[in-house]
mmCIF file of C-alpha atoms in Angstrom:
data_model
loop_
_atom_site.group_PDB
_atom_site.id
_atom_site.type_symbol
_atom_site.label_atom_id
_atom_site.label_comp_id
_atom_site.label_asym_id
_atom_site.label_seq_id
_atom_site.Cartn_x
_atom_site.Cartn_y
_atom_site.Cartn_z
ATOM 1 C CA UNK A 1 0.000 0.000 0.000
ATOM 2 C CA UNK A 2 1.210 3.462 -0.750
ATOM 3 C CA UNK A 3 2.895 5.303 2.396
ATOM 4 C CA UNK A 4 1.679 8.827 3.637
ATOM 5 C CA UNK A 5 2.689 11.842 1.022
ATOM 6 C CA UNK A 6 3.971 15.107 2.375
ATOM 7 C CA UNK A 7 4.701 18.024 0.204
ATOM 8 C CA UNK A 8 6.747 19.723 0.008
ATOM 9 C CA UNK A 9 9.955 17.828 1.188
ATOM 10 C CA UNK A 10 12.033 20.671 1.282
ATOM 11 C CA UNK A 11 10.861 24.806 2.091
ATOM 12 C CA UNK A 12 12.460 28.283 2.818
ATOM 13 C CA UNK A 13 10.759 31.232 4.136
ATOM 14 C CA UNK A 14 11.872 34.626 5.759
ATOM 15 C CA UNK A 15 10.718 34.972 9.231
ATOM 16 C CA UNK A 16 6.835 36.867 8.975
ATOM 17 C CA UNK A 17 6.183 34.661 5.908
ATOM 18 C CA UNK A 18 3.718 32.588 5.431
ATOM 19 C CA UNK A 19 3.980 28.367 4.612
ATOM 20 C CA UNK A 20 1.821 25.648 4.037
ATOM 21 C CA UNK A 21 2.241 21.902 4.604
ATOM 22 C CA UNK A 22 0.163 19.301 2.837
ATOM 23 C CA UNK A 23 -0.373 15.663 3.581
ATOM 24 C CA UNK A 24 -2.150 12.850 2.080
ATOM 25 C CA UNK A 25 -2.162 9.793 4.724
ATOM 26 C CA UNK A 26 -2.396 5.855 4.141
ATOM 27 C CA UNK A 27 -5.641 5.288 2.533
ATOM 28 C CA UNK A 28 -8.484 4.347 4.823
ATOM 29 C CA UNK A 29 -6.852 5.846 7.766
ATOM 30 C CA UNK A 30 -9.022 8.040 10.005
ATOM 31 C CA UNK A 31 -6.488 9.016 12.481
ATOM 32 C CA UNK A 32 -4.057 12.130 11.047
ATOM 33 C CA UNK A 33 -1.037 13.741 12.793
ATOM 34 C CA UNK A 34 1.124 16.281 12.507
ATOM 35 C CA UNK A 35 4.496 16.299 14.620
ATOM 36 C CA UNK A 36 6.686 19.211 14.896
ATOM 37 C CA UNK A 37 10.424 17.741 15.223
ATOM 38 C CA UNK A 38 13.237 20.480 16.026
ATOM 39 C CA UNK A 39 16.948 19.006 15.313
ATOM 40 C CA UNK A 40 18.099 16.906 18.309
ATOM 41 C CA UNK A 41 14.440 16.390 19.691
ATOM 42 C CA UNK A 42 12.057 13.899 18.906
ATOM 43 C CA UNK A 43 8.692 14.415 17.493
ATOM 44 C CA UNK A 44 6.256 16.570 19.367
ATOM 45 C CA UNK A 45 2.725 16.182 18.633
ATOM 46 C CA UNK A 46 0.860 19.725 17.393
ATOM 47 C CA UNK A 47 -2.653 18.375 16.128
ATOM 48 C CA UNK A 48 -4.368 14.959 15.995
ATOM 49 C CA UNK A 49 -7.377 14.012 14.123
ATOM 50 C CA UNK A 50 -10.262 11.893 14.283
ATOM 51 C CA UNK A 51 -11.778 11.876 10.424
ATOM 52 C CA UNK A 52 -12.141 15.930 10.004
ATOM 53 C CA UNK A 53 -12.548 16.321 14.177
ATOM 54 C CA UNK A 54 -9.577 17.660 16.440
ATOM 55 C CA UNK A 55 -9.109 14.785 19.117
ATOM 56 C CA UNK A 56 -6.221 16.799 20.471
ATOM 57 C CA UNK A 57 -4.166 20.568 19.618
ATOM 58 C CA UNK A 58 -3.192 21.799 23.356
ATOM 59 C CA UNK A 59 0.377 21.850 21.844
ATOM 60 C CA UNK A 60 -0.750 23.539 18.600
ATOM 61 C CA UNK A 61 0.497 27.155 18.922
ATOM 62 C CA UNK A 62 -2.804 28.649 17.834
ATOM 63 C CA UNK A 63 -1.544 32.637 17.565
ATOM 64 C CA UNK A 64 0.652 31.116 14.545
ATOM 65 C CA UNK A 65 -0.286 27.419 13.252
ATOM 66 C CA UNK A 66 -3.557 26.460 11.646
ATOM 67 C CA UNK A 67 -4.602 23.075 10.525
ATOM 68 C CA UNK A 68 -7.454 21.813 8.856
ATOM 69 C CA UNK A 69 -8.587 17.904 7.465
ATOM 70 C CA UNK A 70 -11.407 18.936 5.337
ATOM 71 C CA UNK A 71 -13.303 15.592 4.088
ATOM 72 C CA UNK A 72 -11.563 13.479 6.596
ATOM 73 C CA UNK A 73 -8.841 13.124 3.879
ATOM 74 C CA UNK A 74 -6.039 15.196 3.140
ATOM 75 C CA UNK A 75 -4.901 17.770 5.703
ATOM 76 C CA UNK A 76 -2.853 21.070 5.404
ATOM 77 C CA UNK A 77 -0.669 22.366 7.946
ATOM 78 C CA UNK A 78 -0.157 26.349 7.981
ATOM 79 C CA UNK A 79 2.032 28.772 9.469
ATOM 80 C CA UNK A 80 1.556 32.374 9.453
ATOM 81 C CA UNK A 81 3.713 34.593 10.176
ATOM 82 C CA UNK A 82 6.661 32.547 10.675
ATOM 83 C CA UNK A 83 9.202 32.465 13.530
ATOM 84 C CA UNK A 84 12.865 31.459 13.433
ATOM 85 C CA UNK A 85 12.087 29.136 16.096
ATOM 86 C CA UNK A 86 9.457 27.471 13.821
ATOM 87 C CA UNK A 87 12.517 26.003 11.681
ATOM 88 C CA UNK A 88 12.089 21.849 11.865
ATOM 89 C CA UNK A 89 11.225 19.025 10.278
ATOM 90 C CA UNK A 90 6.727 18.722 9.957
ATOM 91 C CA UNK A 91 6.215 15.219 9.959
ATOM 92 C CA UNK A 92 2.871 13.534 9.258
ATOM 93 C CA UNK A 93 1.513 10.358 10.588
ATOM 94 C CA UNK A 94 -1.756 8.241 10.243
ATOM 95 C CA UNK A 95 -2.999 5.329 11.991
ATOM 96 C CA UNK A 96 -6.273 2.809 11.054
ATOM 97 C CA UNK A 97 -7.674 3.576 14.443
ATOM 98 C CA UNK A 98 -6.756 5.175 17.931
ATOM 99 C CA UNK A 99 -7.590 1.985 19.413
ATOM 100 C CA UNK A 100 -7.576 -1.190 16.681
ATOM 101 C CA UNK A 101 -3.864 -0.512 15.458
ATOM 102 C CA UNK A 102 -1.837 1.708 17.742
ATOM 103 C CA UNK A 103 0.988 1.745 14.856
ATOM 104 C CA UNK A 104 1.547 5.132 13.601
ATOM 105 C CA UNK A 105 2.870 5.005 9.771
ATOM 106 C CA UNK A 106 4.976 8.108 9.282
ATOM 107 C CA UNK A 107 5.609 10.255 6.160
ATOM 108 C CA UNK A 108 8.829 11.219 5.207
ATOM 109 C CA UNK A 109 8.372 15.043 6.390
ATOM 110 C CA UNK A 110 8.723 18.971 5.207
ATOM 111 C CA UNK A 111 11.954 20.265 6.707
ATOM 112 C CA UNK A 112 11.322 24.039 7.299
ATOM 113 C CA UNK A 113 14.086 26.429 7.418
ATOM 114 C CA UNK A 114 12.867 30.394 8.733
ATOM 115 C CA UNK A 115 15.642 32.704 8.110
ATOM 116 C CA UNK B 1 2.243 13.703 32.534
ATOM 117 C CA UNK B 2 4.003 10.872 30.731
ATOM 118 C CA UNK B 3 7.648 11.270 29.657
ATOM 119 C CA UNK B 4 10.343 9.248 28.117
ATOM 120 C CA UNK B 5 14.065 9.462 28.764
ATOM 121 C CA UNK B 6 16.798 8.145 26.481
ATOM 122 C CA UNK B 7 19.951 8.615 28.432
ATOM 123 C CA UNK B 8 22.276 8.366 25.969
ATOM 124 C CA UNK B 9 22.913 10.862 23.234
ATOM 125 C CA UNK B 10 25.116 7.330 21.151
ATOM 126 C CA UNK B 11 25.665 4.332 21.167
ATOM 127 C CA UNK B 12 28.561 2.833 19.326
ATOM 128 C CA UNK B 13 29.331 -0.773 18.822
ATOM 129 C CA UNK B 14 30.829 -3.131 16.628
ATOM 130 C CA UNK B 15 29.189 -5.022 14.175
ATOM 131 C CA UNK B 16 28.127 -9.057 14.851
ATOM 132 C CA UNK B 17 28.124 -7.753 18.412
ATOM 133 C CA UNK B 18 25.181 -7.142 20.400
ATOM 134 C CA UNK B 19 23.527 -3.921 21.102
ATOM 135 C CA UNK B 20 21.472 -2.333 23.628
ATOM 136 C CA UNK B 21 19.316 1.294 23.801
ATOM 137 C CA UNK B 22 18.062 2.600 27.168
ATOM 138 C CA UNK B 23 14.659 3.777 27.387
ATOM 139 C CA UNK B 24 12.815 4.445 30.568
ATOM 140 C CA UNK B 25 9.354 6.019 31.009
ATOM 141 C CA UNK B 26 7.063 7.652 33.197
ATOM 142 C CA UNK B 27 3.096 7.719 32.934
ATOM 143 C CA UNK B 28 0.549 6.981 34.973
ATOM 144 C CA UNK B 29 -1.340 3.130 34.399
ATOM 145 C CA UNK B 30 -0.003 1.215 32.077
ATOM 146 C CA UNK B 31 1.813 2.063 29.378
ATOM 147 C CA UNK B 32 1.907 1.516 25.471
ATOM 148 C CA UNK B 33 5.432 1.603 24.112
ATOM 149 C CA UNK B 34 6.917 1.975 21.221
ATOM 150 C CA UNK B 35 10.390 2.181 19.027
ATOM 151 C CA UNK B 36 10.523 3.661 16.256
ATOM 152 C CA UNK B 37 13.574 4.061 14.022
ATOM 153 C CA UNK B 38 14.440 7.246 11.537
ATOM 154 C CA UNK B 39 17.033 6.798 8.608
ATOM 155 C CA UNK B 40 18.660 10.064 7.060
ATOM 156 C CA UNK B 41 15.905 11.869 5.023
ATOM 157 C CA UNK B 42 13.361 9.708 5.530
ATOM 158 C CA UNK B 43 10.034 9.927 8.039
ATOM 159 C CA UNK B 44 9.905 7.645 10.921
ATOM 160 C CA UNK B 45 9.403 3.417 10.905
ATOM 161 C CA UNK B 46 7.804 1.367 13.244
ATOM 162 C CA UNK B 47 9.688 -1.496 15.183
ATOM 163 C CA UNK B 48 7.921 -3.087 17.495
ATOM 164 C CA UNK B 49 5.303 -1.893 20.730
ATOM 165 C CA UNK B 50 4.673 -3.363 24.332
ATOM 166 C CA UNK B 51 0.426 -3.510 24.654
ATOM 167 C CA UNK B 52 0.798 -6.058 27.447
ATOM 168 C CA UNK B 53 1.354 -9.896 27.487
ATOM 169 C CA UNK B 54 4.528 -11.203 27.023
ATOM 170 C CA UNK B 55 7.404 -8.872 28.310
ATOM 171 C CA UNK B 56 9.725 -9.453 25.757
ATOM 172 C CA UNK B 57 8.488 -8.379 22.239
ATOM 173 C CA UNK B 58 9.962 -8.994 18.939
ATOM 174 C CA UNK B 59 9.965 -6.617 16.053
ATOM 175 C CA UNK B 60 10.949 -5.700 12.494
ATOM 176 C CA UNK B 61 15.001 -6.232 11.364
ATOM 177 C CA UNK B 62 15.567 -8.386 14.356
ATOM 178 C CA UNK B 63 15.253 -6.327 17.320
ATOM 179 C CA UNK B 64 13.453 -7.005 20.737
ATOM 180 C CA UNK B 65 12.673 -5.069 23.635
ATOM 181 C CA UNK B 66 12.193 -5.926 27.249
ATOM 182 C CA UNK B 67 9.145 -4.576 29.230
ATOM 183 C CA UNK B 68 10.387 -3.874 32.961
ATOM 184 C CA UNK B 69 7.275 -3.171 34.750
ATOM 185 C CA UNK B 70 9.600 -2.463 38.005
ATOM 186 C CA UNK B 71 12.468 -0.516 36.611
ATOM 187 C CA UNK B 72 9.895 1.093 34.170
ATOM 188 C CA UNK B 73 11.922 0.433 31.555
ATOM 189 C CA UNK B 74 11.341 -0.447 27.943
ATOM 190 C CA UNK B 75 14.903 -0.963 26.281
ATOM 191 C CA UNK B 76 15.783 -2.182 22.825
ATOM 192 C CA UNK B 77 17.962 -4.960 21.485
ATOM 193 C CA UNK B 78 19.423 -6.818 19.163
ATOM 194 C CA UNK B 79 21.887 -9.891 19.283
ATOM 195 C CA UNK B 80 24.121 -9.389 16.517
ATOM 196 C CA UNK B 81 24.344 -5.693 15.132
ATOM 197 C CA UNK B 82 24.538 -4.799 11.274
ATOM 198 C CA UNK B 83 26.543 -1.723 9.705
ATOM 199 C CA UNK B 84 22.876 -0.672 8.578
ATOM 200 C CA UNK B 85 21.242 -0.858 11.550
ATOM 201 C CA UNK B 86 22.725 2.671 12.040
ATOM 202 C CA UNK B 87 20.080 5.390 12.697
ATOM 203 C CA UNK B 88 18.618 7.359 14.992
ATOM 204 C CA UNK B 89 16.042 5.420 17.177
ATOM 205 C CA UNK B 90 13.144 6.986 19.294
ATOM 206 C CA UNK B 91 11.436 5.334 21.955
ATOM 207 C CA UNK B 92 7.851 6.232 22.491
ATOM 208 C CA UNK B 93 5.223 5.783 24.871
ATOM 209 C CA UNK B 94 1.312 6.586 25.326
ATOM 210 C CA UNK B 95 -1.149 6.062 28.153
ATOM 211 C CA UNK B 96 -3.487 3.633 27.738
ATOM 212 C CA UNK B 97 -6.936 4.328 26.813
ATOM 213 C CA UNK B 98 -7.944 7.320 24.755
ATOM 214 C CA UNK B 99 -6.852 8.192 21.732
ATOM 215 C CA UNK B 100 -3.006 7.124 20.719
ATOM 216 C CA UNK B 101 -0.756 10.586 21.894
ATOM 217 C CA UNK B 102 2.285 9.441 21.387
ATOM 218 C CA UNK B 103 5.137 11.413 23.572
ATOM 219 C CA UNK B 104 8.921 10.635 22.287
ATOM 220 C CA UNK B 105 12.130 10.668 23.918
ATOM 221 C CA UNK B 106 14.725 12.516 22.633
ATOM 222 C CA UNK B 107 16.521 10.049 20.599
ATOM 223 C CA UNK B 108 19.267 7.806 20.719
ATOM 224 C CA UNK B 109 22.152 7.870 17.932
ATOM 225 C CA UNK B 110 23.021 4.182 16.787
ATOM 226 C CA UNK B 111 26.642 3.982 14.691
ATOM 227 C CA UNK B 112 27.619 0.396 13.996
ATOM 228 C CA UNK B 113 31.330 0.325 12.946
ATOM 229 C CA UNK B 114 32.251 -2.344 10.245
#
């Protein structure tokens, strides 16, 4: 089966810009994450949802970050403005269910560089 | 709140030797746990989770980790390392029930030397 798609793999902003993340997970899938991983952390969680509810965002910062799963499907990640500190790697992960699978399947991320 | 700790920034060993990578957690009940592994450039892969049962589990390339209820430990192994088994791996844990938050430690720097 095809993994999760993130696009893009690679972006560059000045600091007050705005940026966009998009992910498509695993087919199926109703559970949708996004992590926020800084270099030499691991992956903190920002957003999860439940089909196109938010089962959790008390990490999101919501002055700056938006997200959105419209359909239950795809979801978009957005930044605006953005900070230096918001430079790291957006990962995106899906799972079959919260409670059947526990396995989160992990896309292969945006790294996000703020100058 | 739960936590993870990795205590060690690397591990180096040879390879055909046998490896071990600390995790130990903290969360109220009883855990899930998890390693994952992350290759240069590429998203994160699943290894192998503790639910309950057995405490030893087996996972993907062969590595195992031991579940140590007491010593609330979780730590990862494998008998003979590989050259390519070099990565950075991430232990993980959630609290049961709910929906799956995962919370990961900080990482843990394999480098298998030939």
């Amino acid at each position: 089966e095809a993994g999760v798609a993130q696009s893009p793999r690679y972006k560059i902003i000045e600091k007050r810009q705005s940026v966009a993340f998009w992910c498509n997970p695993i087919s199926g899938h109703a559970t949708l994450y996004w992590y926020q991983q800084i270099l030499g952390q691991g992956p903190k969680l920002l957003i999860q949802f439940q089909n196109n509810g938010v089962v959790d965002d008390s990490q999101l910062p919501k002055d700056r970050f938006s997200a959105e799963r419209l359909k239950g499907v795809d979801s978009t990640l957005k930044i605006q403005p953005a900070k230096l500190e918001d430079s790291a790697v957006y990962l995106c992960a899906s799972s079959s269910s919260p409670r059947d699978s526990y396995e989160q399947y992990f896309g292969p991320g945006t790294r996000l560089t703020v100058t | 709140a739960q936590s993870v700790a990795q205590p060690e920034d690397q591990v180096n060993v040879a390879e055909g030797n046998p490896l071990t990578v600390k995790c130990t957690y903290s969360v109220s009940g009883n855990p899930y746990l998890f390693w994952y592994v992350q290759y240069p450039n590429r998203g994160l892969q699943f290894l192998l989770k503790y639910i309950t049962g057995d405490n030893l589990v087996k996972g993907s390339y062969g590595f195992e980790a031991e579940f140590n209820k007491s010593q609330t430990s979780f730590h990862l192994k494998k008998p003979s390392a590989l050259v390519s088994d070099s990565a950075l791996y991430f232990c993980a844990v959630s609290p049961t029930g709910g929906f799956q938050k995962l919370v990961f430690g900080t990482g843990t720097r394999l480098l298998v030397s030939p």
